[in-house]
Amino acid sequence: MNYRSRLGSESNGRFDLRESDEGSASTVVREGTTLAVGRDIAVSPAVAAETLRDTRRWPDWGPAIDAVESDDRYVTRGTTGRVRVGGAWLPFRVTACNGRRWDWRVAGIPATGHRVDSYAGDADRSRVVVEVPAVAAWYVPVCRRALDRFAALVES
């Protein structure tokens, strides 16, 4: 199945390591060898996690993803497919998934991790985090933009 973004695949072209991107509500925290790019979202953890795992929605919020092909709409451990990035189709495989967290490899290379954290006592709020290996810190601004787009998608 093929899915293309309904929001377009525009990019601001900025790849810097500033602590805050202009207009972004996201934060970056170092967690060992990973940079955790996180953003509070005004939806339940279940809604955030379902949307995060939905391959049909990836092009809507992922600025680097132009299209997705996968037999699985919702990723689970072992889900495979391919993503179109910059005009090139790259294979992916989900290496871990527990419902609120999933990791993947793209073109055989470990890529970002994705997770949804909950807030005790606040069922309608969650924190969505994209984990970036520190060696790929240049990708943080892309993740910030992705989380802002993700929030706009699920909060509307």
Coordinates of N, CA, C and O in Angstrom, one line a residue:
M1 N 0.8 -1.2 0.0 CA 0.0 0.0 0.0 C 0.9 1.2 0.0 O 1.9 1.3 0.7
N2 N 0.5 2.3 -0.7 CA 1.2 3.5 -0.8 C 0.5 4.6 -0.1 O -0.7 4.8 -0.2
Y3 N 1.2 5.4 0.7 CA 0.6 6.5 1.4 C 1.4 7.8 1.2 O 2.6 7.7 1.3
R4 N 0.8 8.8 0.8 CA 1.5 10.1 0.6 C 1.0 11.1 1.5 O -0.2 11.1 1.9
S5 N 1.8 12.1 1.8 CA 1.4 13.2 2.8 C 0.3 14.0 2.2 O 0.3 14.4 1.0
R6 N -0.7 14.3 3.0 CA -1.8 15.3 2.7 C -1.3 16.7 3.0 O -1.9 17.6 2.6
L7 N -0.3 16.8 3.9 CA 0.1 18.1 4.3 C 1.3 18.6 3.5 O 1.8 19.7 3.7
G8 N 1.8 17.8 2.6 CA 3.0 18.2 1.8 C 4.3 17.7 2.5 O 4.2 17.2 3.6
S9 N 5.4 17.8 1.8 CA 6.7 17.4 2.4 C 7.7 18.5 2.5 O 8.8 18.3 2.2
E10 N 7.2 19.7 2.8 CA 8.1 20.9 2.9 C 9.1 20.7 4.0 O 8.9 20.0 5.0
S11 N 10.2 21.4 3.8 CA 11.2 21.3 4.9 C 11.8 22.7 5.0 O 11.9 23.4 4.0
N12 N 12.1 23.1 6.2 CA 12.7 24.4 6.4 C 14.2 24.4 6.1 O 14.9 25.5 6.2
G13 N 14.8 23.2 5.9 CA 16.2 23.1 5.5 C 17.2 23.4 6.6 O 18.4 23.5 6.4
R14 N 16.8 23.6 7.8 CA 17.7 24.0 8.9 C 18.1 22.7 9.6 O 17.3 21.9 10.1
F15 N 19.4 22.6 9.8 CA 20.0 21.4 10.5 C 21.0 22.0 11.5 O 22.2 21.9 11.3
D16 N 20.5 22.6 12.6 CA 21.5 23.2 13.5 C 21.2 22.5 14.9 O 20.3 21.8 15.0
L17 N 22.0 22.8 15.8 CA 21.9 22.2 17.2 C 21.5 23.1 18.2 O 21.7 22.9 19.4
R18 N 20.8 24.2 17.8 CA 20.4 25.2 18.8 C 19.5 24.5 19.8 O 18.8 23.6 19.5
E19 N 19.4 25.0 21.0 CA 18.6 24.4 22.1 C 17.1 24.5 21.8 O 16.3 23.8 22.2
S20 N 16.7 25.5 21.0 CA 15.3 25.7 20.7 C 15.1 26.2 19.3 O 15.9 27.1 18.8
D21 N 14.3 25.6 18.5 CA 13.9 26.0 17.2 C 12.8 27.1 17.3 O 11.9 26.9 18.1
E22 N 12.9 28.1 16.5 CA 12.0 29.1 16.5 C 10.5 28.6 16.3 O 10.2 27.9 15.4
G23 N 9.7 28.9 17.3 CA 8.3 28.5 17.3 C 8.0 27.0 17.7 O 6.9 26.6 17.7
S24 N 9.0 26.2 18.0 CA 8.7 24.9 18.4 C 8.5 24.7 19.9 O 9.2 25.4 20.7
A25 N 7.6 23.9 20.2 CA 7.3 23.7 21.6 C 8.0 22.4 22.2 O 7.7 22.0 23.3
S26 N 8.9 21.9 21.4 CA 9.7 20.7 21.8 C 10.9 21.0 22.6 O 11.3 22.2 22.7
T27 N 11.4 20.0 23.3 CA 12.6 20.1 24.1 C 13.5 19.0 23.7 O 13.1 18.0 23.1
V28 N 14.8 19.2 24.0 CA 15.8 18.1 23.7 C 16.6 17.9 25.0 O 17.0 18.8 25.7
V29 N 16.6 16.6 25.4 CA 17.3 16.1 26.6 C 18.2 15.0 26.3 O 17.8 14.1 25.5
R30 N 19.4 15.1 26.8 CA 20.4 14.0 26.5 C 20.0 12.8 27.5 O 19.9 13.0 28.7
E31 N 19.9 11.6 26.9 CA 19.6 10.4 27.7 C 20.7 9.4 27.3 O 20.5 8.6 26.3
G32 N 21.8 9.4 28.0 CA 23.0 8.6 27.6 C 23.5 8.9 26.2 O 23.9 10.1 26.0
T33 N 23.5 8.0 25.3 CA 24.0 8.3 24.0 C 22.9 8.7 23.0 O 23.1 8.7 21.8
T34 N 21.8 9.0 23.6 CA 20.6 9.4 22.8 C 20.2 10.8 23.1 O 20.3 11.3 24.3
L35 N 19.7 11.5 22.1 CA 19.0 12.8 22.3 C 17.5 12.6 22.2 O 17.0 12.1 21.2
A36 N 16.8 12.9 23.3 CA 15.4 12.7 23.4 C 14.7 14.0 23.0 O 14.7 14.9 23.8
V37 N 14.1 14.0 21.8 CA 13.3 15.2 21.4 C 11.9 15.0 21.8 O 11.3 14.0 21.3
G38 N 11.3 15.8 22.7 CA 10.0 15.5 23.2 C 9.1 16.7 23.1 O 9.5 17.8 23.0
R39 N 7.8 16.4 23.1 CA 6.8 17.5 23.0 C 5.5 17.0 23.7 O 5.1 15.9 23.5
D40 N 5.0 17.9 24.5 CA 3.7 17.6 25.2 C 2.6 17.7 24.1 O 2.6 18.6 23.3
I41 N 1.6 16.7 24.2 CA 0.5 16.7 23.3 C -0.8 16.6 24.1 O -0.9 15.9 25.0
A42 N -1.8 17.4 23.6 CA -3.0 17.4 24.4 C -4.0 16.3 23.9 O -5.1 16.6 23.5
V43 N -3.5 15.1 23.9 CA -4.4 13.9 23.7 C -3.9 12.8 24.6 O -2.8 12.8 25.1
S44 N -4.7 11.8 24.7 CA -4.4 10.7 25.6 C -3.2 9.9 25.0 O -3.0 9.9 23.8
P45 N -2.5 9.2 25.9 CA -1.4 8.4 25.4 C -1.8 7.3 24.4 O -1.1 7.0 23.4
A46 N -3.0 6.8 24.6 CA -3.5 5.8 23.6 C -3.7 6.3 22.2 O -3.3 5.7 21.2
V47 N -4.2 7.5 22.1 CA -4.4 8.2 20.8 C -3.1 8.5 20.2 O -2.9 8.3 19.0
A48 N -2.2 9.1 21.0 CA -0.9 9.4 20.5 C -0.1 8.2 20.0 O 0.5 8.2 18.9
A49 N -0.2 7.1 20.8 CA 0.6 5.9 20.4 C 0.0 5.3 19.1 O 0.7 4.8 18.3
E50 N -1.3 5.3 19.0 CA -2.0 4.7 17.8 C -1.6 5.5 16.6 O -1.2 4.9 15.5
T51 N -1.6 6.8 16.7 CA -1.2 7.6 15.5 C 0.3 7.5 15.2 O 0.6 7.4 14.0
L52 N 1.1 7.4 16.2 CA 2.5 7.3 16.0 C 2.9 5.9 15.3 O 3.8 5.9 14.5
R53 N 2.1 4.9 15.6 CA 2.3 3.6 15.0 C 1.7 3.4 13.6 O 1.9 2.4 12.9
D54 N 0.8 4.3 13.2 CA 0.1 4.2 12.0 C 0.9 4.6 10.7 O 1.1 5.8 10.5
T55 N 1.3 3.6 10.0 CA 2.2 3.9 8.8 C 1.5 4.8 7.8 O 2.2 5.6 7.0
R56 N 0.2 4.8 7.7 CA -0.5 5.7 6.8 C -0.4 7.2 7.1 O -0.6 8.0 6.3
R57 N -0.1 7.4 8.4 CA 0.0 8.8 8.9 C 1.4 9.4 8.9 O 1.6 10.6 9.0
W58 N 2.4 8.5 8.8 CA 3.8 9.0 8.8 C 4.1 10.1 7.9 O 4.7 11.1 8.3
P59 N 3.7 10.1 6.6 CA 4.0 11.2 5.7 C 3.3 12.5 6.2 O 3.7 13.6 5.8
D60 N 2.2 12.4 6.9 CA 1.5 13.6 7.4 C 2.3 14.4 8.4 O 2.1 15.6 8.5
W61 N 3.1 13.7 9.2 CA 3.8 14.4 10.3 C 5.3 14.3 10.1 O 6.0 15.1 10.7
G62 N 5.8 13.3 9.4 CA 7.3 13.2 9.2 C 7.8 14.0 8.1 O 7.6 13.6 6.9
P63 N 8.5 15.1 8.3 CA 8.9 15.9 7.2 C 9.9 15.2 6.2 O 10.0 15.6 5.1
A64 N 10.6 14.2 6.7 CA 11.6 13.5 5.8 C 10.9 12.4 5.0 O 11.5 11.9 4.1
I65 N 9.7 12.0 5.4 CA 9.0 10.9 4.7 C 8.0 11.4 3.7 O 7.0 12.0 4.0
D66 N 8.2 11.0 2.4 CA 7.3 11.4 1.4 C 6.2 10.4 1.2 O 5.1 10.8 0.8
A67 N 6.5 9.1 1.4 CA 5.5 8.1 1.2 C 6.0 6.8 1.9 O 7.1 6.7 2.3
V68 N 5.0 5.9 2.2 CA 5.3 4.6 2.9 C 4.6 3.5 2.1 O 3.5 3.7 1.7
E69 N 5.3 2.4 2.1 CA 4.6 1.1 1.6 C 4.9 0.1 2.7 O 6.0 -0.2 3.0
S70 N 3.8 -0.5 3.2 CA 3.9 -1.6 4.2 C 2.6 -2.3 4.1 O 1.5 -1.7 3.9
D71 N 2.7 -3.6 4.4 CA 1.5 -4.4 4.5 C 0.8 -4.2 5.8 O -0.4 -4.5 6.0
D72 N 1.5 -3.7 6.8 CA 1.0 -3.4 8.2 C 0.6 -1.9 8.3 O 1.5 -1.1 8.1
R73 N -0.6 -1.7 8.6 CA -1.0 -0.3 8.9 C -0.4 0.2 10.2 O 0.1 1.3 10.3
Y74 N -0.5 -0.6 11.2 CA 0.1 -0.3 12.5 C 1.3 -1.2 12.8 O 1.2 -2.4 12.7
V75 N 2.4 -0.5 13.1 CA 3.6 -1.3 13.2 C 3.6 -2.2 14.5 O 3.0 -1.8 15.5
T76 N 4.2 -3.3 14.4 CA 4.5 -4.2 15.4 C 5.9 -4.7 15.2 O 6.5 -4.4 14.2
R77 N 6.4 -5.4 16.2 CA 7.8 -5.9 16.0 C 7.8 -6.8 14.8 O 7.0 -7.7 14.6
G78 N 8.8 -6.5 13.9 CA 8.9 -7.3 12.7 C 8.3 -6.7 11.5 O 8.5 -7.1 10.4
T79 N 7.5 -5.6 11.7 CA 6.9 -4.9 10.5 C 8.0 -4.5 9.5 O 9.0 -4.0 10.0
T80 N 7.7 -4.7 8.3 CA 8.7 -4.3 7.2 C 7.9 -3.5 6.2 O 6.7 -3.5 6.1
G81 N 8.7 -2.8 5.4 CA 8.2 -2.0 4.3 C 9.3 -1.1 3.7 O 10.4 -1.5 3.9
R82 N 8.8 0.0 3.1 CA 9.8 0.9 2.6 C 9.2 2.3 2.7 O 8.0 2.5 2.7
V83 N 10.1 3.3 2.9 CA 9.8 4.7 3.0 C 10.5 5.4 1.9 O 11.6 5.1 1.5
R84 N 9.8 6.4 1.3 CA 10.5 7.3 0.3 C 11.0 8.5 1.0 O 10.2 9.3 1.6
V85 N 12.3 8.7 0.9 CA 13.0 9.8 1.5 C 13.8 10.5 0.5 O 14.7 9.9 -0.1
G86 N 13.5 11.8 0.2 CA 14.3 12.5 -0.8 C 14.2 11.9 -2.2 O 15.2 11.9 -2.9
G87 N 13.1 11.2 -2.5 CA 13.0 10.6 -3.8 C 13.5 9.1 -3.9 O 13.2 8.5 -4.9
A88 N 14.2 8.7 -2.9 CA 14.7 7.3 -2.9 C 13.9 6.4 -2.0 O 13.5 6.8 -0.8
W89 N 13.6 5.2 -2.4 CA 12.9 4.2 -1.6 C 13.9 3.5 -0.7 O 14.9 2.9 -1.3
L90 N 13.7 3.4 0.6 CA 14.6 2.8 1.5 C 13.8 1.7 2.3 O 12.7 2.0 2.8
P91 N 14.3 0.5 2.4 CA 13.6 -0.5 3.2 C 13.7 -0.2 4.7 O 14.7 0.4 5.2
F92 N 12.6 -0.6 5.4 CA 12.7 -0.4 6.9 C 12.2 -1.7 7.5 O 11.5 -2.5 6.9
R93 N 12.6 -1.9 8.8 CA 12.1 -3.0 9.6 C 12.0 -2.5 11.1 O 12.9 -1.9 11.6
V94 N 10.8 -2.7 11.7 CA 10.6 -2.4 13.1 C 11.3 -3.5 13.9 O 10.9 -4.6 13.8
T95 N 12.2 -3.1 14.7 CA 13.0 -4.0 15.5 C 12.5 -4.3 16.9 O 12.8 -5.3 17.5
A96 N 11.7 -3.3 17.4 CA 11.1 -3.5 18.8 C 9.8 -2.7 18.8 O 9.7 -1.6 18.2
C97 N 8.8 -3.2 19.5 CA 7.5 -2.5 19.6 C 6.7 -3.1 20.8 O 6.6 -4.3 20.9
N98 N 6.2 -2.2 21.6 CA 5.4 -2.7 22.7 C 4.1 -1.9 22.9 O 3.5 -1.9 23.9
G99 N 3.7 -1.3 21.8 CA 2.4 -0.5 21.9 C 2.7 1.0 22.0 O 2.2 1.8 21.2
R100 N 3.4 1.4 23.0 CA 3.7 2.8 23.2 C 5.2 3.2 22.9 O 5.6 4.3 23.1
R101 N 5.9 2.2 22.3 CA 7.3 2.4 22.0 C 7.6 1.6 20.8 O 7.3 0.4 20.7
W102 N 8.4 2.1 19.8 CA 8.9 1.3 18.7 C 10.2 1.9 18.2 O 10.4 3.1 18.3
D103 N 11.1 1.0 17.7 CA 12.3 1.3 17.2 C 12.4 0.7 15.8 O 11.7 -0.3 15.5
W104 N 13.2 1.3 14.9 CA 13.3 0.7 13.6 C 14.7 0.9 13.0 O 15.5 1.6 13.5
R105 N 15.0 0.1 11.9 CA 16.2 0.3 11.1 C 15.7 0.7 9.7 O 14.7 0.2 9.2
V106 N 16.4 1.6 9.2 CA 16.1 2.1 7.8 C 17.4 1.8 7.0 O 18.5 2.2 7.4
A107 N 17.2 1.1 5.9 CA 18.3 0.7 5.0 C 19.3 -0.1 5.9 O 20.5 0.0 5.6
G108 N 18.9 -0.8 6.9 CA 19.7 -1.6 7.7 C 20.5 -0.9 8.8 O 21.2 -1.5 9.6
I109 N 20.2 0.4 8.9 CA 20.9 1.3 9.9 C 20.0 1.6 11.0 O 18.8 2.0 10.8
P110 N 20.4 1.4 12.3 CA 19.5 1.8 13.4 C 19.1 3.3 13.3 O 20.0 4.2 13.0
A111 N 17.8 3.5 13.3 CA 17.3 4.9 13.2 C 16.7 5.4 14.5 O 17.1 5.0 15.5
T112 N 15.7 6.2 14.4 CA 15.1 6.8 15.6 C 14.2 5.8 16.3 O 13.7 4.9 15.8
G113 N 14.1 6.1 17.6 CA 13.2 5.4 18.5 C 12.0 6.3 18.7 O 12.1 7.6 18.6
H114 N 10.8 5.8 19.0 CA 9.6 6.6 19.2 C 8.9 6.1 20.4 O 8.8 4.8 20.6
R115 N 8.5 7.0 21.3 CA 7.8 6.5 22.5 C 6.7 7.6 22.9 O 6.8 8.7 22.5
V116 N 5.8 7.1 23.7 CA 4.7 8.0 24.2 C 4.8 7.8 25.7 O 4.6 6.6 26.2
D117 N 5.0 8.8 26.5 CA 5.0 8.8 27.9 C 3.6 9.4 28.4 O 3.1 10.3 27.8
S118 N 3.1 8.9 29.5 CA 1.9 9.4 30.1 C 2.2 10.3 31.3 O 3.3 10.2 31.9
Y119 N 1.2 11.1 31.7 CA 1.3 11.9 32.9 C 0.3 11.4 33.9 O -0.8 11.2 33.6
A120 N 0.8 11.1 35.1 CA 0.0 10.6 36.2 C -1.1 11.6 36.5 O -0.8 12.8 36.6
G121 N -2.3 11.2 36.6 CA -3.4 12.1 36.9 C -3.9 13.0 35.8 O -4.8 13.8 36.0
D122 N -3.4 12.8 34.6 CA -3.8 13.6 33.4 C -4.0 12.7 32.2 O -3.1 12.6 31.4
A123 N -5.2 12.1 32.1 CA -5.4 11.1 31.0 C -5.5 11.7 29.6 O -5.4 11.0 28.7
D124 N -5.6 13.0 29.5 CA -5.8 13.6 28.2 C -4.5 14.4 27.8 O -4.6 15.3 27.0
R125 N -3.4 14.0 28.3 CA -2.1 14.6 28.0 C -1.1 13.6 27.9 O -1.0 12.6 28.7
S126 N -0.2 13.7 27.0 CA 1.0 12.8 26.8 C 2.2 13.5 26.3 O 2.1 14.7 25.9
R127 N 3.3 12.8 26.4 CA 4.5 13.4 25.9 C 5.0 12.4 24.8 O 5.2 11.2 25.1
V128 N 5.2 12.9 23.6 CA 5.7 12.1 22.5 C 7.2 12.4 22.3 O 7.6 13.6 22.3
V129 N 8.0 11.3 22.3 CA 9.4 11.5 22.2 C 10.0 10.7 21.0 O 9.6 9.6 20.8
V130 N 10.9 11.4 20.3 CA 11.7 10.8 19.2 C 13.1 10.7 19.7 O 13.7 11.8 20.1
E131 N 13.7 9.5 19.8 CA 15.0 9.3 20.3 C 16.0 9.3 19.1 O 15.8 8.5 18.2
V132 N 17.0 10.2 19.1 CA 18.0 10.3 18.1 C 19.3 9.9 18.6 O 19.8 10.4 19.6
P133 N 20.0 9.0 17.9 CA 21.4 8.7 18.4 C 22.2 10.0 18.4 O 22.1 10.8 17.5
A134 N 23.0 10.2 19.4 CA 23.8 11.5 19.5 C 24.7 11.7 18.3 O 24.9 12.9 17.9
V135 N 25.1 10.7 17.7 CA 26.0 10.9 16.5 C 25.2 11.4 15.3 O 25.8 11.9 14.3
A136 N 23.8 11.4 15.4 CA 23.0 12.0 14.4 C 22.3 13.3 14.9 O 21.2 13.6 14.5
A137 N 23.0 14.0 15.7 CA 22.4 15.2 16.3 C 21.9 16.2 15.2 O 21.0 17.0 15.5
W138 N 22.5 16.2 14.1 CA 22.1 17.1 13.0 C 20.6 16.9 12.6 O 19.9 17.8 12.1
Y139 N 20.0 15.7 13.0 CA 18.6 15.4 12.7 C 17.6 15.9 13.7 O 16.4 15.9 13.5
V140 N 18.1 16.5 14.8 CA 17.2 17.0 15.8 C 16.2 18.0 15.3 O 15.0 18.0 15.6
P141 N 16.6 19.0 14.5 CA 15.6 20.0 14.0 C 14.5 19.3 13.2 O 13.4 19.8 13.2
V142 N 14.8 18.3 12.4 CA 13.8 17.6 11.7 C 12.8 16.9 12.6 O 11.6 16.9 12.4
C143 N 13.3 16.3 13.7 CA 12.4 15.7 14.7 C 11.6 16.7 15.4 O 10.4 16.5 15.7
R144 N 12.1 17.9 15.7 CA 11.3 19.0 16.3 C 10.1 19.4 15.4 O 9.0 19.5 15.8
R145 N 10.5 19.5 14.1 CA 9.4 19.9 13.1 C 8.4 18.7 13.1 O 7.2 19.0 13.0
A146 N 8.8 17.5 13.1 CA 7.9 16.3 13.0 C 7.0 16.3 14.2 O 5.8 16.1 14.1
L147 N 7.5 16.6 15.4 CA 6.7 16.6 16.6 C 5.7 17.8 16.6 O 4.5 17.6 17.0
D148 N 6.0 18.9 16.1 CA 5.1 20.0 15.9 C 4.0 19.6 14.9 O 2.8 19.9 15.2
R149 N 4.3 19.0 13.8 CA 3.3 18.5 12.9 C 2.5 17.4 13.5 O 1.3 17.4 13.2
F150 N 3.1 16.6 14.2 CA 2.3 15.5 14.9 C 1.3 16.1 15.8 O 0.1 15.6 15.8
A151 N 1.7 17.1 16.6 CA 0.8 17.7 17.6 C -0.4 18.4 16.8 O -1.6 18.2 17.2
A152 N -0.1 19.0 15.7 CA -1.2 19.7 14.9 C -2.1 18.6 14.4 O -3.3 18.8 14.3
L153 N -1.6 17.5 14.0 CA -2.4 16.4 13.4 C -3.4 15.8 14.4 O -4.6 15.7 14.2
V154 N -2.8 15.4 15.6 CA -3.7 14.7 16.6 C -4.5 15.7 17.5 O -5.5 15.2 18.0
E155 N -4.1 16.9 17.6 CA -4.9 17.8 18.4 C -6.0 18.5 17.7 O -6.9 19.1 18.3
S156 N -6.1 18.3 16.3 CA -7.1 19.0 15.5 C -8.4 18.2 15.6 O -8.5 17.1 15.9

